[in-house]
Coordinates of C-alpha atoms and ligand atoms in Angstrom, one line a residue:
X1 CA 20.3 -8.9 -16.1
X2 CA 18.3 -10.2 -13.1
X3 CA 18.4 -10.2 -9.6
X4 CA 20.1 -13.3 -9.3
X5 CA 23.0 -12.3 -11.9
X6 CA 23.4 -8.8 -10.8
X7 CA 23.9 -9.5 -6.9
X8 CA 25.1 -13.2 -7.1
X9 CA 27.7 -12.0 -4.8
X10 CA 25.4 -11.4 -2.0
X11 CA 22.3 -14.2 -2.7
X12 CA 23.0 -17.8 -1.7
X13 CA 23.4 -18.9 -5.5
X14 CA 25.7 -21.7 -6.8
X15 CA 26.6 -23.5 -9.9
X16 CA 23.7 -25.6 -8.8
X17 CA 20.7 -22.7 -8.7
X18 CA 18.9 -23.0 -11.9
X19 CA 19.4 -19.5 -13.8
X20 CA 16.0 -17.9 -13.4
X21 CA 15.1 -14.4 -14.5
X22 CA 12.4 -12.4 -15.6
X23 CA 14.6 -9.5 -15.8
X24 CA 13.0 -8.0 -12.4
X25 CA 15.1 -5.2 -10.4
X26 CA 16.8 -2.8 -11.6
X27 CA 14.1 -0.6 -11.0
X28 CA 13.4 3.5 -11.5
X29 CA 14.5 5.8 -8.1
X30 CA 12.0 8.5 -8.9
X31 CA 12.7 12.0 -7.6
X32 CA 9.4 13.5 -6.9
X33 CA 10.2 17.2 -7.8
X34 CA 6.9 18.9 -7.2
X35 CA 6.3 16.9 -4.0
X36 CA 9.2 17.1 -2.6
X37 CA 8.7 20.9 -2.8
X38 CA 5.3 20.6 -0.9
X39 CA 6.4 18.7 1.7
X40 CA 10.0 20.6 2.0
X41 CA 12.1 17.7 2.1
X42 CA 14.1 15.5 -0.9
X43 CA 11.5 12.9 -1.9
X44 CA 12.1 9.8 -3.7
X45 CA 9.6 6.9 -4.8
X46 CA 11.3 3.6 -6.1
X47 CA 8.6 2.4 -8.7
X48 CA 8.5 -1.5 -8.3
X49 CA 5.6 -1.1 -10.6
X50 CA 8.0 -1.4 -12.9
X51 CA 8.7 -5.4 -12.0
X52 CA 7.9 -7.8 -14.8
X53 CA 4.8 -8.5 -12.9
X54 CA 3.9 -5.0 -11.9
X55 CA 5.5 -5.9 -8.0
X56 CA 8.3 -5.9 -5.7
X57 CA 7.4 -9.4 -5.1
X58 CA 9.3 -10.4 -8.0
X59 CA 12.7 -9.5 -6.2
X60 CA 12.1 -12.3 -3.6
X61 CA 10.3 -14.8 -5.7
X62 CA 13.1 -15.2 -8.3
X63 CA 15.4 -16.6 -5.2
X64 CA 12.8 -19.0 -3.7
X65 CA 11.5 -20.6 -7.2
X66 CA 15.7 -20.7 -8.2
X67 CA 16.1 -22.3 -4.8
X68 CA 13.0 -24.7 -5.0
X69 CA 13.8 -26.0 -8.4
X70 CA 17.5 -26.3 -6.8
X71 CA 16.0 -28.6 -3.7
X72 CA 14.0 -30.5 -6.0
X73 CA 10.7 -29.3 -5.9
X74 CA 8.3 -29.0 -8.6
X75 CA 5.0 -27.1 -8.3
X76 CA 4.4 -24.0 -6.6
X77 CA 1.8 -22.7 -3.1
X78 CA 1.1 -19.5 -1.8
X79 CA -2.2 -17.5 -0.5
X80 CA -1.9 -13.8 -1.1
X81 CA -3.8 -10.6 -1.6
X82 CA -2.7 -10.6 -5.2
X83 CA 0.9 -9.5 -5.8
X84 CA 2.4 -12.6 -4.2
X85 CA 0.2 -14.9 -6.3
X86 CA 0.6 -12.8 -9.8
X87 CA 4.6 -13.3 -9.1
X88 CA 4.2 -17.0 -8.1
X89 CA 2.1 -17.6 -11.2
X90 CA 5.1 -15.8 -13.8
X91 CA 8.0 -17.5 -12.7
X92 CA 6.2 -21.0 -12.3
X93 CA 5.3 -20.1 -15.9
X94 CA 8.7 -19.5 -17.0
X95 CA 9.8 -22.9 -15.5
X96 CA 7.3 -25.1 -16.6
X97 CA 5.9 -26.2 -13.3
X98 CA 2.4 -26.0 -11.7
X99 CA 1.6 -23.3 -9.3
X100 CA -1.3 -23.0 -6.6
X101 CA -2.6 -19.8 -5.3
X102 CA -4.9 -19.1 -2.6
X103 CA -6.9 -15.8 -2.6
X104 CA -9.6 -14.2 0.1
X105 CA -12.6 -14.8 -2.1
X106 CA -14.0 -11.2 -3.7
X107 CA -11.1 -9.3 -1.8
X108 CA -8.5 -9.1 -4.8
X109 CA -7.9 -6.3 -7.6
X110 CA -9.0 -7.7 -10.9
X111 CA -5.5 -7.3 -12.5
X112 CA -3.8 -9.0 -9.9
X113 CA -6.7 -11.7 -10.5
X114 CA -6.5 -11.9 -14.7
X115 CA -2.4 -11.9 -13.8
X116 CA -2.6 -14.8 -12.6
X117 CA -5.2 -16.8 -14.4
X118 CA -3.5 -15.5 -17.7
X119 CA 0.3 -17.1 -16.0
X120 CA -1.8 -20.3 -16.0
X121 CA -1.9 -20.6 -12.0
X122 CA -4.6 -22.9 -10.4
X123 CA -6.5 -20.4 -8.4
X124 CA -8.3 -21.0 -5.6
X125 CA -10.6 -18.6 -4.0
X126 CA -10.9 -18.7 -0.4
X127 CA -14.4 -17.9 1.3
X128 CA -12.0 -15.6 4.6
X129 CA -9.5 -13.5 4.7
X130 CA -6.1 -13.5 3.7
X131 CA -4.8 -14.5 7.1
X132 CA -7.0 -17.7 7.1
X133 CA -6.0 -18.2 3.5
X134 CA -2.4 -18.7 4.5
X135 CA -2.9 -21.1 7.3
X136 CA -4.4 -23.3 4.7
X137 CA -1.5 -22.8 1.9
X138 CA 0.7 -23.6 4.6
X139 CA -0.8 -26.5 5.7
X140 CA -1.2 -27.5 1.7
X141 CA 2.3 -27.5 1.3
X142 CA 3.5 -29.4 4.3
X143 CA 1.3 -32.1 3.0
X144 CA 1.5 -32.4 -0.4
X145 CA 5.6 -31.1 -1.0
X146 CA 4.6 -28.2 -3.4
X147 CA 7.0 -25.3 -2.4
X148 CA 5.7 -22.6 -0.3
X149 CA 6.6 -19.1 -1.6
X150 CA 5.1 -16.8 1.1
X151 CA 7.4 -14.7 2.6
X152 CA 7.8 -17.7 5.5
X153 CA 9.9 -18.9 3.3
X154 CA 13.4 -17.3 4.1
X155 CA 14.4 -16.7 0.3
X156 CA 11.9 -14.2 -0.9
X157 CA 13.1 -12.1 2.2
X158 CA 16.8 -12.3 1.0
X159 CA 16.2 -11.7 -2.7
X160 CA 14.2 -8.3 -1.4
X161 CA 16.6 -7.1 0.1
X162 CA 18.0 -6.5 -3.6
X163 CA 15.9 -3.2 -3.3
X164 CA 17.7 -1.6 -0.4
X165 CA 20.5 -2.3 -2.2
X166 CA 19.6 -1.0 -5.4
X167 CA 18.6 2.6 -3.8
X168 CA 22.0 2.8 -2.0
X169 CA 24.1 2.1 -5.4
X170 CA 22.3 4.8 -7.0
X171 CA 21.7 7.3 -4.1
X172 CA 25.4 6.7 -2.9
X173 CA 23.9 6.9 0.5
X174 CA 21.1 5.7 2.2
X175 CA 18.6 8.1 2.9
X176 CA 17.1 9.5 6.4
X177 CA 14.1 7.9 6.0
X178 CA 13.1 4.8 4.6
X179 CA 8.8 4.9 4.4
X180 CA 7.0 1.7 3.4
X181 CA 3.6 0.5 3.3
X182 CA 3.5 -2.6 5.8
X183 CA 1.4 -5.3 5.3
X184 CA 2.5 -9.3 6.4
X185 CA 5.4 -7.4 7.3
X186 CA 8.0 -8.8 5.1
X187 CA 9.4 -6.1 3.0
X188 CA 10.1 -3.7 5.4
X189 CA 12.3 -6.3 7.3
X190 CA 14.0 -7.1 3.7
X191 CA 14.8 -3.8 3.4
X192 CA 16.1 -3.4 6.5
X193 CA 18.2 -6.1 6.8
X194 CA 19.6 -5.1 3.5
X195 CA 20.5 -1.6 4.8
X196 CA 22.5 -3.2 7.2
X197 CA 24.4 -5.7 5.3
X198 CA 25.5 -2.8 2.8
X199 CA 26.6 -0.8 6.2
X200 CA 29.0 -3.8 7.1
X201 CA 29.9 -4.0 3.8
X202 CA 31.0 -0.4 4.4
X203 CA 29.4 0.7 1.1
X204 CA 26.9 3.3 2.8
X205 CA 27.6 4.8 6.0
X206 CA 24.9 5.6 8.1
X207 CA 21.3 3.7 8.2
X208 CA 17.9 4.7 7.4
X209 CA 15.1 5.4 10.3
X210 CA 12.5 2.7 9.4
X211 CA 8.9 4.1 8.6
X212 CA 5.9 1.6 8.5
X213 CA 2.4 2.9 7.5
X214 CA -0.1 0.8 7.8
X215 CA -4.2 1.3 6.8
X216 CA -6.3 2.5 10.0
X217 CA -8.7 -0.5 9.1
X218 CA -5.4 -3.2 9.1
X219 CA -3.2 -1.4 11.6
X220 CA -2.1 -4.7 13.6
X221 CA 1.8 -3.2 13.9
X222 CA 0.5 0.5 15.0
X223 CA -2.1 -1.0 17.6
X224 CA 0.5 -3.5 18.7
X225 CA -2.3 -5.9 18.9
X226 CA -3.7 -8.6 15.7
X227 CA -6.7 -7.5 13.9
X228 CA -9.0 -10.4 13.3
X229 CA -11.0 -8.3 10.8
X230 CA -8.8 -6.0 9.1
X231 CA -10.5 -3.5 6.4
X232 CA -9.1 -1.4 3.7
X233 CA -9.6 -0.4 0.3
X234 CA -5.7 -0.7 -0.2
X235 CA -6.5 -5.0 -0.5
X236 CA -2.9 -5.8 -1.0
X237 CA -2.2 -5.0 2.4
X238 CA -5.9 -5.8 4.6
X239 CA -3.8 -8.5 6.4
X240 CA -4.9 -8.8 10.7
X241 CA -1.7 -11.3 11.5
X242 CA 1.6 -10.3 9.8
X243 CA 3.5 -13.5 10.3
X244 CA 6.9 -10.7 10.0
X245 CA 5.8 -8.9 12.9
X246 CA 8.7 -9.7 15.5
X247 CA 11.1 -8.7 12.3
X248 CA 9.0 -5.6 11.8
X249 CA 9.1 -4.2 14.9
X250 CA 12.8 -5.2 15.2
X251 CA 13.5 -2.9 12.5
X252 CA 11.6 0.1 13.4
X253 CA 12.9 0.1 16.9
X254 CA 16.7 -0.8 16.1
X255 CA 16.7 2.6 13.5
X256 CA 14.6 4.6 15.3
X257 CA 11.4 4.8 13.1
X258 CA 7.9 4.3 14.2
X259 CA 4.6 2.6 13.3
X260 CA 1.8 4.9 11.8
X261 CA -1.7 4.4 10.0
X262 CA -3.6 6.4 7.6
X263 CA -7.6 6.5 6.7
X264 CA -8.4 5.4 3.6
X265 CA -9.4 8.3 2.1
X266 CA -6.2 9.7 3.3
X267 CA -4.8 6.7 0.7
X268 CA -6.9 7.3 -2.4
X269 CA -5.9 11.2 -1.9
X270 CA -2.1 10.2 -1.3
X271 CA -2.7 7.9 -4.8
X272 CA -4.1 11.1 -7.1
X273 CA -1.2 13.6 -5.7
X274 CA 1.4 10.4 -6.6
X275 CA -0.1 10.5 -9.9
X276 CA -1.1 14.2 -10.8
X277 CA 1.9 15.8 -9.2
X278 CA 4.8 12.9 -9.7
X279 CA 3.3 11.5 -13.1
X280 CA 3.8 8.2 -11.1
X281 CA 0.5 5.8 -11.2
X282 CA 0.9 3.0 -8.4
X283 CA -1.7 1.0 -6.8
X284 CA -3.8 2.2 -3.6
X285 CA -1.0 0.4 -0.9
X286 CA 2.3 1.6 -2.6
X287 CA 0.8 5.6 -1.5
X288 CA 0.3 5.0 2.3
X289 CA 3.3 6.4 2.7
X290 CA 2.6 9.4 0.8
X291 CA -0.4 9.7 2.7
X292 CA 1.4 9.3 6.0
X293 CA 4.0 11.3 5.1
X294 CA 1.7 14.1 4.1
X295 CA -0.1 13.7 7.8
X296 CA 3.2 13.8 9.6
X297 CA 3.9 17.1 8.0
X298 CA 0.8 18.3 8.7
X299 CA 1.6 17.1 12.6
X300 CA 4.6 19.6 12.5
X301 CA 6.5 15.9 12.5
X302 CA 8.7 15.6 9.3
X303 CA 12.2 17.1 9.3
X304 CA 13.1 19.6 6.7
X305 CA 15.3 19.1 3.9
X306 CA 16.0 15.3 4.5
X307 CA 16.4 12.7 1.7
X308 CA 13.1 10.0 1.8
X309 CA 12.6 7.1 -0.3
X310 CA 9.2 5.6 -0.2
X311 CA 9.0 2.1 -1.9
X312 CA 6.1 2.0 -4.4
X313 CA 5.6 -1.7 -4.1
X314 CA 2.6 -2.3 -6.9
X315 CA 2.2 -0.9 -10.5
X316 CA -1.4 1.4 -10.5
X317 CA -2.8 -0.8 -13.2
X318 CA -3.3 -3.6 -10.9
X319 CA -6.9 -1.9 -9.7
X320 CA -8.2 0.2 -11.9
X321 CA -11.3 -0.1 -10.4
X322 CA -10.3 1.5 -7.4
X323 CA -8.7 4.6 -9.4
X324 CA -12.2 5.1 -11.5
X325 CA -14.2 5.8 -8.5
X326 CA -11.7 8.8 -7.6
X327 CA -11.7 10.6 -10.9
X328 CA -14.2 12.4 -13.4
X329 CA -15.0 10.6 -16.6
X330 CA -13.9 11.8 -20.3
X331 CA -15.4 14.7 -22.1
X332 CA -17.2 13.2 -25.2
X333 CA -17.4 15.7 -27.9
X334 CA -18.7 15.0 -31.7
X335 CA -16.3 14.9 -34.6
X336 CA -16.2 18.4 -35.0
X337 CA -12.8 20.8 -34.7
X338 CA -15.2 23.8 -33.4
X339 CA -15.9 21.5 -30.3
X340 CA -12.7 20.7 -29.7
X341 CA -11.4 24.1 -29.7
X342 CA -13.9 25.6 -27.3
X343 CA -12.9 22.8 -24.5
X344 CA -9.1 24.0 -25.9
X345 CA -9.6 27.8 -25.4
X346 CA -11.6 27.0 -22.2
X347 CA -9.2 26.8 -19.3
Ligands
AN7_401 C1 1.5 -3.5 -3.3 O1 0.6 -10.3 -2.3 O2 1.0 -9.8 1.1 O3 4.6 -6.0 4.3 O4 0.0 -11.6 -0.7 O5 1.1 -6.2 -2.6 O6 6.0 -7.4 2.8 O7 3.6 -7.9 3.1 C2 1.2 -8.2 -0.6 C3 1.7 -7.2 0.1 C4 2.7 -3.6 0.1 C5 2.9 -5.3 1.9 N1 2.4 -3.2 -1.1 O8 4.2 -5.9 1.9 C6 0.5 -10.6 -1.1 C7 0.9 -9.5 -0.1 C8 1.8 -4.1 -2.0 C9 1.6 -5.4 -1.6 C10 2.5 -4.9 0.5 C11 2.0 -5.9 -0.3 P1 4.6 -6.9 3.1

């Protein structure tokens, strides 16, 4: 039914928010079986990969188009490393109105890319980084009225916070540890915030310790410090300035969680084991917490036998260039059953 239907009670709708849906939420709580017996704990990955736009940027962006078409507004702004811009681009489509998206030149996976050409979006390639890229959206939109859907604005932080909820409704609980890849720094303060309005609520009754993995290349929130260059193969999240970052660190330190990086081979080898071992396929950010996960353990550092719920924020699909470079290529046989069966019989 939506985000907006299926939590109206706790989203700032009225008779007056325009009833937009792409049927976004709602999405799979995985349990990880083989993984979870690796790493000796209960594992669970929430697949927002299964988001109409392959996301969990859908969550907040149904709120802030709902509540920009509410104020008045009619076109759309945001810069982004590709997730934000592919969910801008669907739900401006789905209303009708015209939507601008800013993108660090070269620096975006191709599917996010044909996303949101395809959704009919004016894109705009930026020659910088994603950090510069949103200085200039946000400057765009103060001048020219088009509604800015970064996660500045307050209503994509609310409507993620849908996802805390959701794993707490099917859990019955929230778990010990809540791991999420952190990259403007926005989610992981949704989530948190969401936790804690379900605890008031009295509907859960203890909170998650907030984990934030960052890549060692774009590690602003482990180093404490902005990166003006950040680096990563995990694009979606090579961000130097998280404009979240007070919110961030709020939420690590207020649960008891920490800040922690991983290489970026660490990454691509977190994304096969996802894939090979879970049978779940998400892009190169969504498994830094695998990766980080799978280092703490190594450190002697994760707790036995406790429930963890890593957020899988983008579907696999998006870059499948990234994912051909890290596996073989297909056996090409002739059309011939003796051929097949030897490759059968052979392991
Ligand atoms: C797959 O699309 O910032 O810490 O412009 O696409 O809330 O920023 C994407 C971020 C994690 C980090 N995983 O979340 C954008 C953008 C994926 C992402 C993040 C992003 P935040």
């Amino acid at each position: 039914m939506g985000v907006l239907k299926h939590y109206k009670n706790l989203l700032p709708v009225n008779q007056n928010t325009p009833d937009v849906n792409l049927e976004e939420g709602n999405t799979p709580l995985i349990y990880l079986k083989r993984i979870s017996e690796k790493l000796n704990i209960n594992l669970y990955g929430k697949f927002e990969g299964c988001n109409p736009s392959g996301s969990f940027k859908d969550r907040g962006m149904v709120l802030a188009v709902a509540k920009a078409l509410e104020e008045g507004k009619r076109a759309l702004i945001c810069a982004s490393t590709g997730n934000t811009s592919a969910s801008a681009a669907a739900y401006a489509a789905s209303q009708g109105i015209p939507c601008f998206v800013l993108l660090p030149a070269g620096k975006v996976a191709l599917g996010k890319l044909a996303q949101a050409l395809m959704y009919g979006a004016k894109v705009i390639a930026v020659k910088g980084n994603f950090d510069r890229a949103l200085e200039l959206a946000r400057e765009g939109a103060e001048k020219s009225g088009c509604a800015m859907v970064n996660s500045v604005n307050p209503y994509r932080l609310i409507g993620q916070r849908s996802g805390a909820w959701e794993i707490c409704d099917v859990l019955g609980k929230a778990p010990d540890i809540h791991a999420i890849p952190v990259g403007n720094a926005g989610n992981i303060s949704a989530y948190w915030a969401g936790y804690n309005e379900y605890f008031k609520l009295n509907k859960i009754n203890s909170l998650p310790k907030m984990f934030g993995f960052q890549a060692e290349g774009a590690a602003p929130l482990v180093n404490n410090l902005p990166c003006p260059n950040p680096e990563t193969i995990a694009t979606a999240i090579r961000i130097g300035n998280p404009v979240s970052a007070h919110l961030a660190k709020a939420a690590v330190k207020e649960s008891g969680g920490e800040f922690n990086s991983v290489s970026d081979q660490e990454i691509l080898s977190a994304q096969k084991i996802l894939a090979s071992e879970g049978g779940v396929f998400a892009e190169p950010a969504s498994c830094v917490p695998l990766a980080g996960l799978i280092k703490l353990k190594n450190l002697n550092r994760l707790p036995e036998n406790i429930t963890v719920v890593m957020i899988l924020t983008g579907n696999g699909l998006k870059d499948p260039d990234t994912a051909m470079t890290q596996v073989g290529r297909p056996i090409e046989i002739d059309d011939n059953p003796e051929e097949l069966l030897k490759i059968l019989c052979s392991d």
